[in-house]
Structure formats: structure tokens, C-alpha cells
mmCIF file of C-alpha atoms and ligand atoms in Angstrom:
data_model
loop_
_atom_site.group_PDB
_atom_site.id
_atom_site.type_symbol
_atom_site.label_atom_id
_atom_site.label_comp_id
_atom_site.label_asym_id
_atom_site.label_seq_id
_atom_site.Cartn_x
_atom_site.Cartn_y
_atom_site.Cartn_z
ATOM 1 C CA MET A 1 121.940 105.987 89.158
ATOM 2 C CA LYS A 2 120.662 108.705 91.465
ATOM 3 C CA ILE A 3 116.930 109.156 92.057
ATOM 4 C CA LEU A 4 115.259 111.874 94.126
ATOM 5 C CA VAL A 5 112.286 110.731 96.174
ATOM 6 C CA THR A 6 110.335 113.597 97.747
ATOM 7 C CA GLY A 7 108.303 112.512 100.767
ATOM 8 C CA GLY A 8 110.499 109.423 100.925
ATOM 9 C CA LEU A 9 109.856 108.948 104.642
ATOM 10 C CA GLY A 10 106.097 108.706 104.136
ATOM 11 C CA PHE A 11 103.975 105.594 103.783
ATOM 12 C CA ILE A 12 104.200 104.977 100.031
ATOM 13 C CA GLY A 13 107.472 106.881 99.675
ATOM 14 C CA SER A 14 109.385 104.709 102.140
ATOM 15 C CA HIS A 15 108.230 101.475 100.484
ATOM 16 C CA THR A 16 109.240 102.867 97.115
ATOM 17 C CA VAL A 17 112.693 103.812 98.416
ATOM 18 C CA VAL A 18 113.155 100.172 99.476
ATOM 19 C CA GLU A 19 112.145 98.854 96.041
ATOM 20 C CA LEU A 20 114.400 101.385 94.293
ATOM 21 C CA GLN A 21 117.365 100.353 96.418
ATOM 22 C CA ASN A 22 116.552 96.683 95.780
ATOM 23 C CA GLU A 23 116.843 97.467 92.063
ATOM 24 C CA GLY A 24 120.243 99.106 92.561
ATOM 25 C CA PHE A 25 119.228 102.776 92.445
ATOM 26 C CA GLU A 26 120.928 105.307 94.689
ATOM 27 C CA VAL A 27 118.255 107.272 96.535
ATOM 28 C CA VAL A 28 118.233 110.807 97.875
ATOM 29 C CA ILE A 29 115.190 111.720 99.966
ATOM 30 C CA ILE A 30 113.779 115.169 100.588
ATOM 31 C CA ASP A 31 111.223 115.201 103.398
ATOM 32 C CA ASN A 32 110.031 117.924 105.778
ATOM 33 C CA CYS A 33 109.023 115.315 108.391
ATOM 34 C CA SER A 34 105.648 117.020 108.804
ATOM 35 C CA ASN A 35 103.856 113.679 108.738
ATOM 36 C CA SER A 36 106.769 111.264 109.125
ATOM 37 C CA SER A 37 109.822 110.625 111.239
ATOM 38 C CA THR A 38 113.525 109.960 110.746
ATOM 39 C CA GLU A 39 112.884 106.592 112.438
ATOM 40 C CA VAL A 40 111.613 105.476 109.034
ATOM 41 C CA LEU A 41 115.136 105.905 107.680
ATOM 42 C CA LYS A 42 116.300 103.268 110.162
ATOM 43 C CA GLY A 43 113.566 100.887 109.004
ATOM 44 C CA ILE A 44 114.555 101.338 105.359
ATOM 45 C CA THR A 45 118.228 100.831 106.190
ATOM 46 C CA LYS A 46 117.485 97.657 108.157
ATOM 47 C CA ILE A 47 115.586 96.191 105.206
ATOM 48 C CA THR A 48 118.019 97.065 102.418
ATOM 49 C CA GLY A 49 121.326 97.378 104.269
ATOM 50 C CA GLN A 50 121.845 100.800 102.693
ATOM 51 C CA GLU A 51 121.070 104.169 104.209
ATOM 52 C CA PRO A 52 119.567 106.564 101.696
ATOM 53 C CA VAL A 53 120.733 110.188 101.786
ATOM 54 C CA LEU A 54 118.186 112.345 103.604
ATOM 55 C CA GLU A 55 117.785 116.111 103.316
ATOM 56 C CA ILE A 56 115.201 117.602 105.644
ATOM 57 C CA PHE A 57 113.574 120.728 104.245
ATOM 58 C CA ASP A 58 110.269 121.972 102.918
ATOM 59 C CA LEU A 59 109.797 122.064 99.157
ATOM 60 C CA ARG A 60 107.851 125.309 99.554
ATOM 61 C CA GLU A 61 111.234 126.954 100.173
ATOM 62 C CA LYS A 62 112.120 127.708 96.587
ATOM 63 C CA GLU A 63 115.722 128.732 97.262
ATOM 64 C CA LYS A 64 116.353 125.413 98.992
ATOM 65 C CA VAL A 65 114.914 123.521 96.033
ATOM 66 C CA GLN A 66 117.162 125.495 93.668
ATOM 67 C CA ASP A 67 120.150 124.930 95.918
ATOM 68 C CA PHE A 68 119.418 121.185 96.088
ATOM 69 C CA PHE A 69 119.527 120.829 92.300
ATOM 70 C CA LYS A 70 122.739 122.901 92.141
ATOM 71 C CA ARG A 71 124.352 120.463 94.561
ATOM 72 C CA HIS A 72 122.906 117.337 92.911
ATOM 73 C CA THR A 73 123.502 117.733 89.200
ATOM 74 C CA ASN A 74 123.207 114.046 88.380
ATOM 75 C CA ILE A 75 119.624 113.236 89.413
ATOM 76 C CA LYS A 76 118.214 110.940 86.718
ATOM 77 C CA GLY A 77 114.657 110.720 87.980
ATOM 78 C CA VAL A 78 112.298 112.297 90.495
ATOM 79 C CA ILE A 79 109.460 110.481 92.234
ATOM 80 C CA HIS A 80 107.277 113.093 93.870
ATOM 81 C CA PHE A 81 105.266 111.917 96.878
ATOM 82 C CA ALA A 82 105.572 114.929 99.175
ATOM 83 C CA ALA A 83 102.052 116.292 99.576
ATOM 84 C CA SER A 84 99.222 116.702 102.049
ATOM 85 C CA LYS A 85 96.509 114.069 101.748
ATOM 86 C CA ALA A 86 93.744 114.474 104.314
ATOM 87 C CA VAL A 87 90.499 115.124 102.461
ATOM 88 C CA GLY A 88 88.641 116.697 105.423
ATOM 89 C CA GLU A 89 91.536 118.971 106.351
ATOM 90 C CA SER A 90 91.783 120.126 102.747
ATOM 91 C CA VAL A 91 88.185 121.367 102.893
ATOM 92 C CA GLU A 92 89.010 123.402 106.010
ATOM 93 C CA LYS A 93 92.402 124.668 104.830
ATOM 94 C CA PRO A 94 92.249 124.828 101.027
ATOM 95 C CA LEU A 95 95.093 127.303 100.621
ATOM 96 C CA LEU A 96 97.416 125.124 102.676
ATOM 97 C CA TYR A 97 96.670 122.267 100.275
ATOM 98 C CA TYR A 98 97.172 124.394 97.168
ATOM 99 C CA GLU A 99 100.435 125.694 98.594
ATOM 100 C CA ASN A 100 101.730 122.306 99.730
ATOM 101 C CA ASN A 101 100.653 120.297 96.724
ATOM 102 C CA ILE A 102 100.772 122.760 93.842
ATOM 103 C CA THR A 103 103.495 125.291 94.638
ATOM 104 C CA THR A 104 105.983 122.537 95.408
ATOM 105 C CA LEU A 105 105.150 120.734 92.156
ATOM 106 C CA VAL A 106 105.767 123.934 90.178
ATOM 107 C CA TYR A 107 109.117 124.516 91.897
ATOM 108 C CA LEU A 108 110.242 120.975 91.096
ATOM 109 C CA LEU A 109 109.140 121.167 87.464
ATOM 110 C CA GLN A 110 110.922 124.502 87.049
ATOM 111 C CA GLN A 111 114.137 122.749 88.028
ATOM 112 C CA LEU A 112 113.483 119.781 85.740
ATOM 113 C CA GLN A 113 112.809 122.055 82.769
ATOM 114 C CA GLU A 114 116.402 123.226 83.062
ATOM 115 C CA GLN A 115 117.789 119.709 82.783
ATOM 116 C CA GLU A 116 118.842 118.079 79.547
ATOM 117 C CA ALA A 117 116.682 115.039 80.274
ATOM 118 C CA ALA A 118 114.314 114.724 83.205
ATOM 119 C CA ASN A 119 112.095 111.861 84.305
ATOM 120 C CA PHE A 120 109.232 112.532 86.683
ATOM 121 C CA ILE A 121 106.726 110.251 88.427
ATOM 122 C CA PHE A 122 103.704 111.884 90.071
ATOM 123 C CA SER A 123 101.489 110.509 92.868
ATOM 124 C CA SER A 124 97.994 110.910 91.552
ATOM 125 C CA SER A 125 94.811 109.280 92.758
ATOM 126 C CA CYS A 126 91.708 107.485 91.546
ATOM 127 C CA THR A 127 89.909 110.350 93.236
ATOM 128 C CA VAL A 128 90.215 112.172 89.873
ATOM 129 C CA TYR A 129 87.515 109.847 88.454
ATOM 130 C CA GLY A 130 84.950 110.686 91.164
ATOM 131 C CA GLN A 131 82.060 108.227 90.813
ATOM 132 C CA ALA A 132 82.960 106.750 87.444
ATOM 133 C CA ASP A 133 80.095 105.887 85.090
ATOM 134 C CA GLU A 134 81.607 102.502 84.257
ATOM 135 C CA LEU A 135 83.430 99.896 86.332
ATOM 136 C CA PRO A 136 86.162 98.799 86.304
ATOM 137 C CA ILE A 137 87.649 102.236 85.675
ATOM 138 C CA THR A 138 89.983 102.668 82.701
ATOM 139 C CA GLU A 139 92.379 105.564 82.201
ATOM 140 C CA ASN A 140 89.997 106.878 79.526
ATOM 141 C CA ALA A 141 87.223 107.502 82.061
ATOM 142 C CA PRO A 142 86.531 111.228 82.269
ATOM 143 C CA VAL A 143 87.994 113.245 85.115
ATOM 144 C CA LYS A 144 85.056 114.494 87.188
ATOM 145 C CA ALA A 145 84.702 117.733 89.167
ATOM 146 C CA ALA A 146 86.782 117.324 92.328
ATOM 147 C CA GLU A 147 84.943 116.741 95.608
ATOM 148 C CA SER A 148 87.611 118.431 97.732
ATOM 149 C CA PRO A 149 90.605 120.756 97.465
ATOM 150 C CA TYR A 150 92.804 117.660 98.012
ATOM 151 C CA GLY A 151 91.225 115.938 94.989
ATOM 152 C CA ASN A 152 91.529 119.160 93.047
ATOM 153 C CA THR A 153 95.274 119.343 93.732
ATOM 154 C CA LYS A 154 95.655 115.928 92.076
ATOM 155 C CA GLN A 155 93.685 117.033 89.002
ATOM 156 C CA ILE A 156 95.466 120.380 88.748
ATOM 157 C CA GLY A 157 98.789 118.635 89.392
ATOM 158 C CA GLU A 158 98.227 116.303 86.457
ATOM 159 C CA GLU A 159 97.292 119.266 84.228
ATOM 160 C CA ILE A 160 100.369 121.231 85.247
ATOM 161 C CA ILE A 161 102.604 118.288 84.388
ATOM 162 C CA GLN A 162 100.837 117.645 81.086
ATOM 163 C CA ASP A 163 101.112 121.308 80.071
ATOM 164 C CA THR A 164 104.797 121.321 81.003
ATOM 165 C CA CYS A 165 105.504 118.162 79.023
ATOM 166 C CA LYS A 166 103.751 119.616 75.960
ATOM 167 C CA VAL A 167 106.227 122.454 75.672
ATOM 168 C CA THR A 168 109.259 120.746 77.197
ATOM 169 C CA PRO A 169 110.165 117.536 75.354
ATOM 170 C CA ASN A 170 113.137 117.008 77.662
ATOM 171 C CA VAL A 171 110.734 116.423 80.567
ATOM 172 C CA LYS A 172 109.075 112.995 80.530
ATOM 173 C CA ALA A 173 106.446 112.214 83.127
ATOM 174 C CA ILE A 174 104.046 109.552 84.305
ATOM 175 C CA SER A 175 101.120 110.095 86.665
ATOM 176 C CA LEU A 176 100.183 107.012 88.657
ATOM 177 C CA ARG A 177 96.565 107.035 89.767
ATOM 178 C CA TYR A 178 96.562 105.007 92.961
ATOM 179 C CA PHE A 179 93.494 103.194 94.156
ATOM 180 C CA ASN A 180 93.519 102.455 97.938
ATOM 181 C CA PRO A 181 97.054 101.717 99.202
ATOM 182 C CA ILE A 182 97.164 99.555 102.336
ATOM 183 C CA GLY A 183 99.437 97.106 104.145
ATOM 184 C CA ALA A 184 103.063 97.285 105.179
ATOM 185 C CA HIS A 185 106.428 95.838 104.289
ATOM 186 C CA PRO A 186 106.450 92.071 105.072
ATOM 187 C CA SER A 187 109.432 92.648 107.384
ATOM 188 C CA ALA A 188 107.175 94.918 109.522
ATOM 189 C CA LYS A 189 110.070 97.395 109.641
ATOM 190 C CA ILE A 190 108.158 100.125 107.806
ATOM 191 C CA GLY A 191 104.420 100.750 107.417
ATOM 192 C CA GLU A 192 101.667 103.318 107.744
ATOM 193 C CA LEU A 193 101.849 105.655 110.745
ATOM 194 C CA PRO A 194 98.878 108.018 110.680
ATOM 195 C CA LEU A 195 99.058 110.965 113.063
ATOM 196 C CA GLY A 196 96.048 111.202 115.379
ATOM 197 C CA VAL A 197 92.759 109.494 114.570
ATOM 198 C CA PRO A 198 93.066 107.618 111.269
ATOM 199 C CA GLN A 199 90.746 108.783 108.501
ATOM 200 C CA ASN A 200 91.308 105.723 106.316
ATOM 201 C CA LEU A 201 89.661 102.371 106.780
ATOM 202 C CA ILE A 202 92.566 99.969 107.316
ATOM 203 C CA PRO A 203 94.511 101.889 109.972
ATOM 204 C CA PHE A 204 91.221 102.472 111.777
ATOM 205 C CA ILE A 205 90.528 98.735 111.702
ATOM 206 C CA THR A 206 93.976 97.742 112.972
ATOM 207 C CA GLN A 207 93.932 100.423 115.685
ATOM 208 C CA THR A 208 90.507 99.192 116.820
ATOM 209 C CA ALA A 209 91.705 95.597 116.887
ATOM 210 C CA ILE A 210 94.755 96.528 118.970
ATOM 211 C CA GLY A 211 92.558 98.439 121.456
ATOM 212 C CA LEU A 212 93.569 101.980 120.564
ATOM 213 C CA ARG A 213 90.103 102.841 119.219
ATOM 214 C CA GLU A 214 86.927 101.567 120.748
ATOM 215 C CA GLN A 215 84.866 100.921 117.670
ATOM 216 C CA LEU A 216 85.011 101.229 113.908
ATOM 217 C CA SER A 217 82.174 103.172 112.302
ATOM 218 C CA VAL A 218 81.144 101.740 108.949
ATOM 219 C CA PHE A 219 79.971 104.668 106.866
ATOM 220 C CA GLY A 220 76.677 103.598 105.328
ATOM 221 C CA ASP A 221 75.116 100.232 104.474
ATOM 222 C CA ASP A 222 72.469 101.499 102.098
ATOM 223 C CA TYR A 223 74.604 101.847 98.977
ATOM 224 C CA PRO A 224 73.588 99.930 95.839
ATOM 225 C CA THR A 225 76.226 97.196 96.332
ATOM 226 C CA SER A 226 75.976 93.497 97.288
ATOM 227 C CA ASP A 227 75.947 94.204 101.048
ATOM 228 C CA GLY A 228 75.166 97.930 100.994
ATOM 229 C CA THR A 229 78.694 99.135 101.863
ATOM 230 C CA CYS A 230 81.097 100.974 99.542
ATOM 231 C CA ILE A 231 83.448 99.158 97.204
ATOM 232 C CA ARG A 232 87.146 100.025 96.865
ATOM 233 C CA ASP A 233 90.235 98.502 95.280
ATOM 234 C CA TYR A 234 92.745 97.891 98.091
ATOM 235 C CA ILE A 235 96.304 97.530 96.831
ATOM 236 C CA HIS A 236 99.313 96.313 98.814
ATOM 237 C CA VAL A 237 101.771 99.169 99.272
ATOM 238 C CA VAL A 238 104.699 96.984 98.132
ATOM 239 C CA ASP A 239 102.928 96.266 94.834
ATOM 240 C CA LEU A 240 102.265 99.983 94.484
ATOM 241 C CA ALA A 241 105.905 100.777 95.281
ATOM 242 C CA LYS A 242 107.035 98.373 92.546
ATOM 243 C CA ALA A 243 104.761 100.132 90.055
ATOM 244 C CA HIS A 244 106.826 103.300 90.631
ATOM 245 C CA VAL A 245 110.046 101.467 89.865
ATOM 246 C CA VAL A 246 108.751 100.003 86.591
ATOM 247 C CA ALA A 247 107.250 103.373 85.604
ATOM 248 C CA LEU A 248 110.619 105.019 86.206
ATOM 249 C CA GLN A 249 112.404 102.300 84.245
ATOM 250 C CA ARG A 250 110.002 102.837 81.356
ATOM 251 C CA LEU A 251 111.068 106.483 81.185
ATOM 252 C CA LEU A 252 114.762 105.755 81.686
ATOM 253 C CA GLN A 253 114.684 103.137 78.925
ATOM 254 C CA ASP A 254 112.717 105.401 76.564
ATOM 255 C CA LYS A 255 109.859 102.930 76.326
ATOM 256 C CA ASN A 256 107.227 105.591 76.843
ATOM 257 C CA THR A 257 105.009 106.322 73.850
ATOM 258 C CA SER A 258 104.403 109.963 74.749
ATOM 259 C CA ASN A 259 106.271 112.225 77.152
ATOM 260 C CA TYR A 260 103.220 112.343 79.438
ATOM 261 C CA GLU A 261 101.390 109.155 80.363
ATOM 262 C CA VAL A 262 98.841 108.087 82.969
ATOM 263 C CA PHE A 263 98.395 104.654 84.562
ATOM 264 C CA ASN A 264 95.905 103.212 87.021
ATOM 265 C CA VAL A 265 97.531 101.323 89.853
ATOM 266 C CA GLY A 266 95.136 98.964 91.593
ATOM 267 C CA THR A 267 94.470 95.254 91.855
ATOM 268 C CA GLY A 268 91.417 95.225 89.606
ATOM 269 C CA THR A 269 89.302 93.684 92.370
ATOM 270 C CA GLY A 270 86.735 95.604 94.373
ATOM 271 C CA SER A 271 85.890 94.755 97.996
ATOM 272 C CA THR A 272 83.087 96.098 100.164
ATOM 273 C CA VAL A 273 83.804 97.484 103.631
ATOM 274 C CA LEU A 274 82.105 94.449 105.199
ATOM 275 C CA GLU A 275 84.214 92.089 103.061
ATOM 276 C CA VAL A 276 87.321 93.879 104.312
ATOM 277 C CA ILE A 277 86.147 93.453 107.913
ATOM 278 C CA THR A 278 85.426 89.735 107.411
ATOM 279 C CA SER A 279 88.794 89.202 105.782
ATOM 280 C CA PHE A 280 90.521 91.088 108.600
ATOM 281 C CA GLU A 281 88.726 88.974 111.205
ATOM 282 C CA GLN A 282 89.999 85.838 109.494
ATOM 283 C CA VAL A 283 93.552 87.107 109.282
ATOM 284 C CA SER A 284 93.695 88.402 112.858
ATOM 285 C CA GLN A 285 91.595 85.572 114.344
ATOM 286 C CA GLN A 286 89.490 88.018 116.298
ATOM 287 C CA LYS A 287 86.126 89.752 116.106
ATOM 288 C CA LEU A 288 86.217 93.408 115.225
ATOM 289 C CA ASN A 289 84.022 95.825 117.153
ATOM 290 C CA TYR A 290 82.136 97.859 114.550
ATOM 291 C CA LYS A 291 78.799 99.525 114.010
ATOM 292 C CA ILE A 292 76.997 100.822 110.973
ATOM 293 C CA VAL A 293 76.544 104.586 110.942
ATOM 294 C CA GLY A 294 75.399 107.104 108.333
ATOM 295 C CA ARG A 295 77.168 107.775 105.056
ATOM 296 C CA ARG A 296 80.307 109.932 104.999
ATOM 297 C CA ASP A 297 80.131 113.051 102.806
ATOM 298 C CA GLY A 298 82.049 112.742 99.588
ATOM 299 C CA ASP A 299 82.302 108.932 99.481
ATOM 300 C CA VAL A 300 81.771 107.387 96.061
ATOM 301 C CA ILE A 301 79.784 104.156 95.882
ATOM 302 C CA ALA A 302 82.326 102.042 94.082
ATOM 303 C CA ALA A 303 85.782 102.393 92.552
ATOM 304 C CA TYR A 304 88.063 99.686 91.234
ATOM 305 C CA ALA A 305 90.657 99.729 88.527
ATOM 306 C CA ASP A 306 90.906 98.302 85.079
ATOM 307 C CA THR A 307 94.626 97.564 85.173
ATOM 308 C CA THR A 308 95.016 96.373 81.575
ATOM 309 C CA LYS A 309 97.149 99.360 80.573
ATOM 310 C CA ALA A 310 99.618 98.921 83.442
ATOM 311 C CA ASN A 311 99.682 95.136 82.855
ATOM 312 C CA GLN A 312 100.439 95.500 79.165
ATOM 313 C CA GLU A 313 102.599 98.604 78.976
ATOM 314 C CA LEU A 314 104.431 98.525 82.297
ATOM 315 C CA GLY A 315 104.495 94.735 82.554
ATOM 316 C CA TRP A 316 103.227 95.247 86.101
ATOM 317 C CA LYS A 317 100.530 93.425 88.024
ATOM 318 C CA ALA A 318 99.613 93.454 91.698
ATOM 319 C CA LYS A 319 100.714 90.179 93.329
ATOM 320 C CA SER A 320 99.091 90.432 96.755
ATOM 321 C CA GLY A 321 95.409 89.958 97.453
ATOM 322 C CA LEU A 322 93.337 91.503 100.213
ATOM 323 C CA GLU A 323 94.253 88.894 102.860
ATOM 324 C CA ASP A 324 98.007 89.315 102.379
ATOM 325 C CA SER A 325 97.657 93.067 102.528
ATOM 326 C CA LEU A 326 95.565 92.976 105.704
ATOM 327 C CA ASP A 327 97.906 90.443 107.261
ATOM 328 C CA SER A 328 100.896 92.738 106.709
ATOM 329 C CA ALA A 329 98.945 95.742 108.060
ATOM 330 C CA TRP A 330 98.029 93.755 111.184
ATOM 331 C CA LYS A 331 101.594 92.536 111.773
ATOM 332 C CA TRP A 332 102.834 96.109 111.438
ATOM 333 C CA GLU A 333 100.240 97.451 113.890
ATOM 334 C CA GLN A 334 101.212 94.800 116.438
ATOM 335 C CA LYS A 335 104.908 95.535 115.996
ATOM 336 C CA VAL A 336 104.446 99.326 116.344
ATOM 337 C CA ARG A 337 102.448 99.012 119.566
ATOM 338 C CA GLN A 338 104.849 96.445 121.057
ATOM 339 C CA THR A 339 107.798 98.783 120.716
ATOM 340 C CA LYS A 340 105.983 101.802 122.196
HETATM 341 C C1 UD1 B 1 90.277 108.413 100.725
HETATM 342 C C2 UD1 B 1 89.977 109.708 100.039
HETATM 343 C C3 UD1 B 1 90.690 109.740 98.722
HETATM 344 C C4 UD1 B 1 92.182 109.609 98.976
HETATM 345 C C5 UD1 B 1 92.471 108.348 99.786
HETATM 346 C C6 UD1 B 1 93.899 108.395 100.253
HETATM 347 C C7 UD1 B 1 87.754 110.380 100.845
HETATM 348 C C8 UD1 B 1 86.330 110.584 100.469
HETATM 349 N N1 UD1 B 1 88.532 109.883 99.887
HETATM 350 O O1 UD1 B 1 89.811 107.354 99.892
HETATM 351 O O2 UD1 B 1 90.422 110.941 98.055
HETATM 352 O O3 UD1 B 1 92.859 109.548 97.762
HETATM 353 O O4 UD1 B 1 91.655 108.318 100.945
HETATM 354 O O5 UD1 B 1 94.212 107.214 100.908
HETATM 355 O O6 UD1 B 1 88.161 110.669 101.938
HETATM 356 N N2 UD1 B 1 85.330 103.764 105.871
HETATM 357 C C9 UD1 B 1 84.528 103.403 106.940
HETATM 358 N N3 UD1 B 1 84.942 103.758 108.202
HETATM 359 C C10 UD1 B 1 86.086 104.462 108.440
HETATM 360 C C11 UD1 B 1 86.899 104.808 107.349
HETATM 361 C C12 UD1 B 1 86.489 104.449 106.064
HETATM 362 O O7 UD1 B 1 83.493 102.773 106.767
HETATM 363 O O8 UD1 B 1 86.369 104.761 109.601
HETATM 364 C C13 UD1 B 1 84.928 103.357 104.518
HETATM 365 C C14 UD1 B 1 84.709 104.528 103.583
HETATM 366 O O9 UD1 B 1 83.379 104.972 103.625
HETATM 367 C C15 UD1 B 1 85.081 103.900 102.237
HETATM 368 C C16 UD1 B 1 86.139 102.856 102.584
HETATM 369 O O10 UD1 B 1 85.991 102.608 103.970
HETATM 370 O O11 UD1 B 1 83.977 103.233 101.713
HETATM 371 C C17 UD1 B 1 87.549 103.339 102.317
HETATM 372 O O12 UD1 B 1 87.727 104.583 102.945
HETATM 373 P P1 UD1 B 1 89.156 105.301 103.033
HETATM 374 O O13 UD1 B 1 90.156 104.352 103.544
HETATM 375 O O14 UD1 B 1 88.970 106.580 103.777
HETATM 376 O O15 UD1 B 1 89.526 105.572 101.524
HETATM 377 P P2 UD1 B 1 88.728 106.369 100.401
HETATM 378 O O16 UD1 B 1 87.596 107.149 100.937
HETATM 379 O O17 UD1 B 1 88.416 105.420 99.307
#
């Protein structure tokens, strides 16, 4: 059964391609390689023994999207990762984010509307909840005003899909609201490869530990949490990848209760930044050079998932804890630097 994965060479996309292939799906990837490399294809192929089909083009090119679906008439599901995701950059270049994340979504949905039966999985984010009033966060928590154009593209994206599903019963969709994806495949053949200075905590930690960055800045220790640093729900990317496969299977097997559904994907456990650092130091057996600095604009105090809905309805639960995830991230960082 053929599945299209957009952004399949990216961090979460590549891990999902592996899990799809492990489950016997045939995968076609569309990627523009703007934040990824064809080397990732080799990593995927080494892990699964199968090379997915790769088409390199930009989804903003509408004619190419149309042409793709003319050539591939038997796509049974689409998992849509391709998007820009740097919060700071989105504030500086909002129109780029609306074009990359919204226009491409519309073009894809226009194609799916034409199909007899279409199944669509969307990469959403816990960012839609902002600072939730209650923790852990359930799917019923209200969506708060977005803090950035990036966050807004996730909210608008969800609305576009929901509106489409309302009038198009042949399109079934699930939005997965990711908490904080980290880690790498246990084989260390694929992982996260941020371009330039990492904006996210874990790649910054591993790059500091390997000597690429001098020091990690911890953004704020005066938050109302146990140690004053922010709390997040860090989920192993392989667990997250598996959530996409079960979500897709739910749609393919007609187990969905409505043609548009939303699920949180996290571990259910929150960790502070200092807890992450301590855990990393244990895993890597070395001290991390860090200092406390001021708060970062736009950071919420605490976010972690109530995963009951995904547990019960998808039959999915995260297996890895923080240590496993950090261990895989550290192994990947060491492997990447060795081979450079
Ligand atoms: C960020 C985005 C979120 C996006 C997600 C994608 C912001 C405000 N939020 O989530 O919208 O969906 O990335 O992966 O950018 N931290 C440090 N030092 C660092 C980096 C991070 O102390 O150098 C802290 C942050 O303050 C935060 C935690 O580590 O408390 C996690 O940060 P990060 O990895 O950037 O993820 P989020 O901010 O949760």
C-alpha cells in the first residue's frame, strides 16, 4: 500500500518512513531538501533494507503537485511533515511561513478532495495550547492565541483541514499535536541535523557536549516550577513516528469516529530543563557546561500531555523515557561528528 510522506527526509519524517516500511507500507517521499539531505535516504535504506522512492521538488509549485498525483493514482494515505519550523525566523519572515506551511497544505488538500477516499495525517504541535490553564493538557484544552507566525500556521492548518473534512466526507484526517520530539533512531543511522546554531534544547546540549558549542544557556530559572526552569514533555522520535503509523492505520481501517480527529502525542511526563541536563550528564558520563541566563521570549512555563485519548483510541503509548531518548540523541551526535 502506497503512502506519500512529505518532508520524509526531515527529522520526524525520516523516522516515520522507517516505521512505515517496517509495517510493510510502500513509501514515496516528496522533499525539497531545504533543511535535509539525500544522505538521509541512505540511512533509511540501511535500516530497513528498502529504498523509498524520492521526488525532490517544492510543494509550493502547484503544477508539480498536480503532476505528482496524476502520476501516482494509488496513494492511500498522506503524512504531511514538510513545513518550516523555526519560531524566531517565523517572526522575521511571516509570509515565508504562511507560504511554506499554508499554501502547500491547501495544494495537497485540493488534490485529496478529488480522490474517492483520502487519508491525511497532519504535523501539529502542542504550541496550539499556549500556556494551558490545566496540566496535563488534554485535547479539550482551548487553543490560545498563537505566539508566533509558526504557531499560527499550525492553528490555521488544523482549521483548514477541519473545514475541508466538514464538506468533504471522502477526506479523513488526523492532526497529531506533538510535544517535544527528541532523540534518534537506536541504530544511529538517522537523527536530528539542525542547520546552523540549534534553537532547541537537546541538539544544543549534545553539540555543547561534543565541543561544537561552548556553553548552553538555560533560559530562566525564576519560573514557578520545582527548580525554576521550564517544564516540557520530551518524546522519543521513534515513539512519535509510531504514533503516525497507528493514526494512519486507524483511518485505513475506518476506526475513526469522525472524519477529523486530534490527538496529543507526548509521554505524559514533564521534565524541567535542569532535570534534562542532569539526566544527560548521567547518560553521557560528563559534566555539561551551562549557565543560567534570562528568560526567552515566548516560552511557556510548563507543557506536558494528557495522553489518555491516544492510549485508548490509538492503542499507542510512548515506550521510551527521558534517559533512553537522551542516550540515543548523544549516540547520534557522536556518530555524526565522527564521520565528518
Ligand atoms: C519550540 C517552539 C515550539 C515548537 C518546537 C519545535 C518556542 C518558544 N517554541 O518548543 O513552538 O513547536 O520548538 O520543536 O520556540 N532551552 C534552553 N536553552 C536553549 C534552548 C532551549 O534553556 O538553548 C529551554 C527552553 O526555554 C524550554 C526548553 O528548553 O524551556 C525546550 O526548548 P525547545 O527545545 O526550544 O522547545 P520548545 O520551546 O518547547
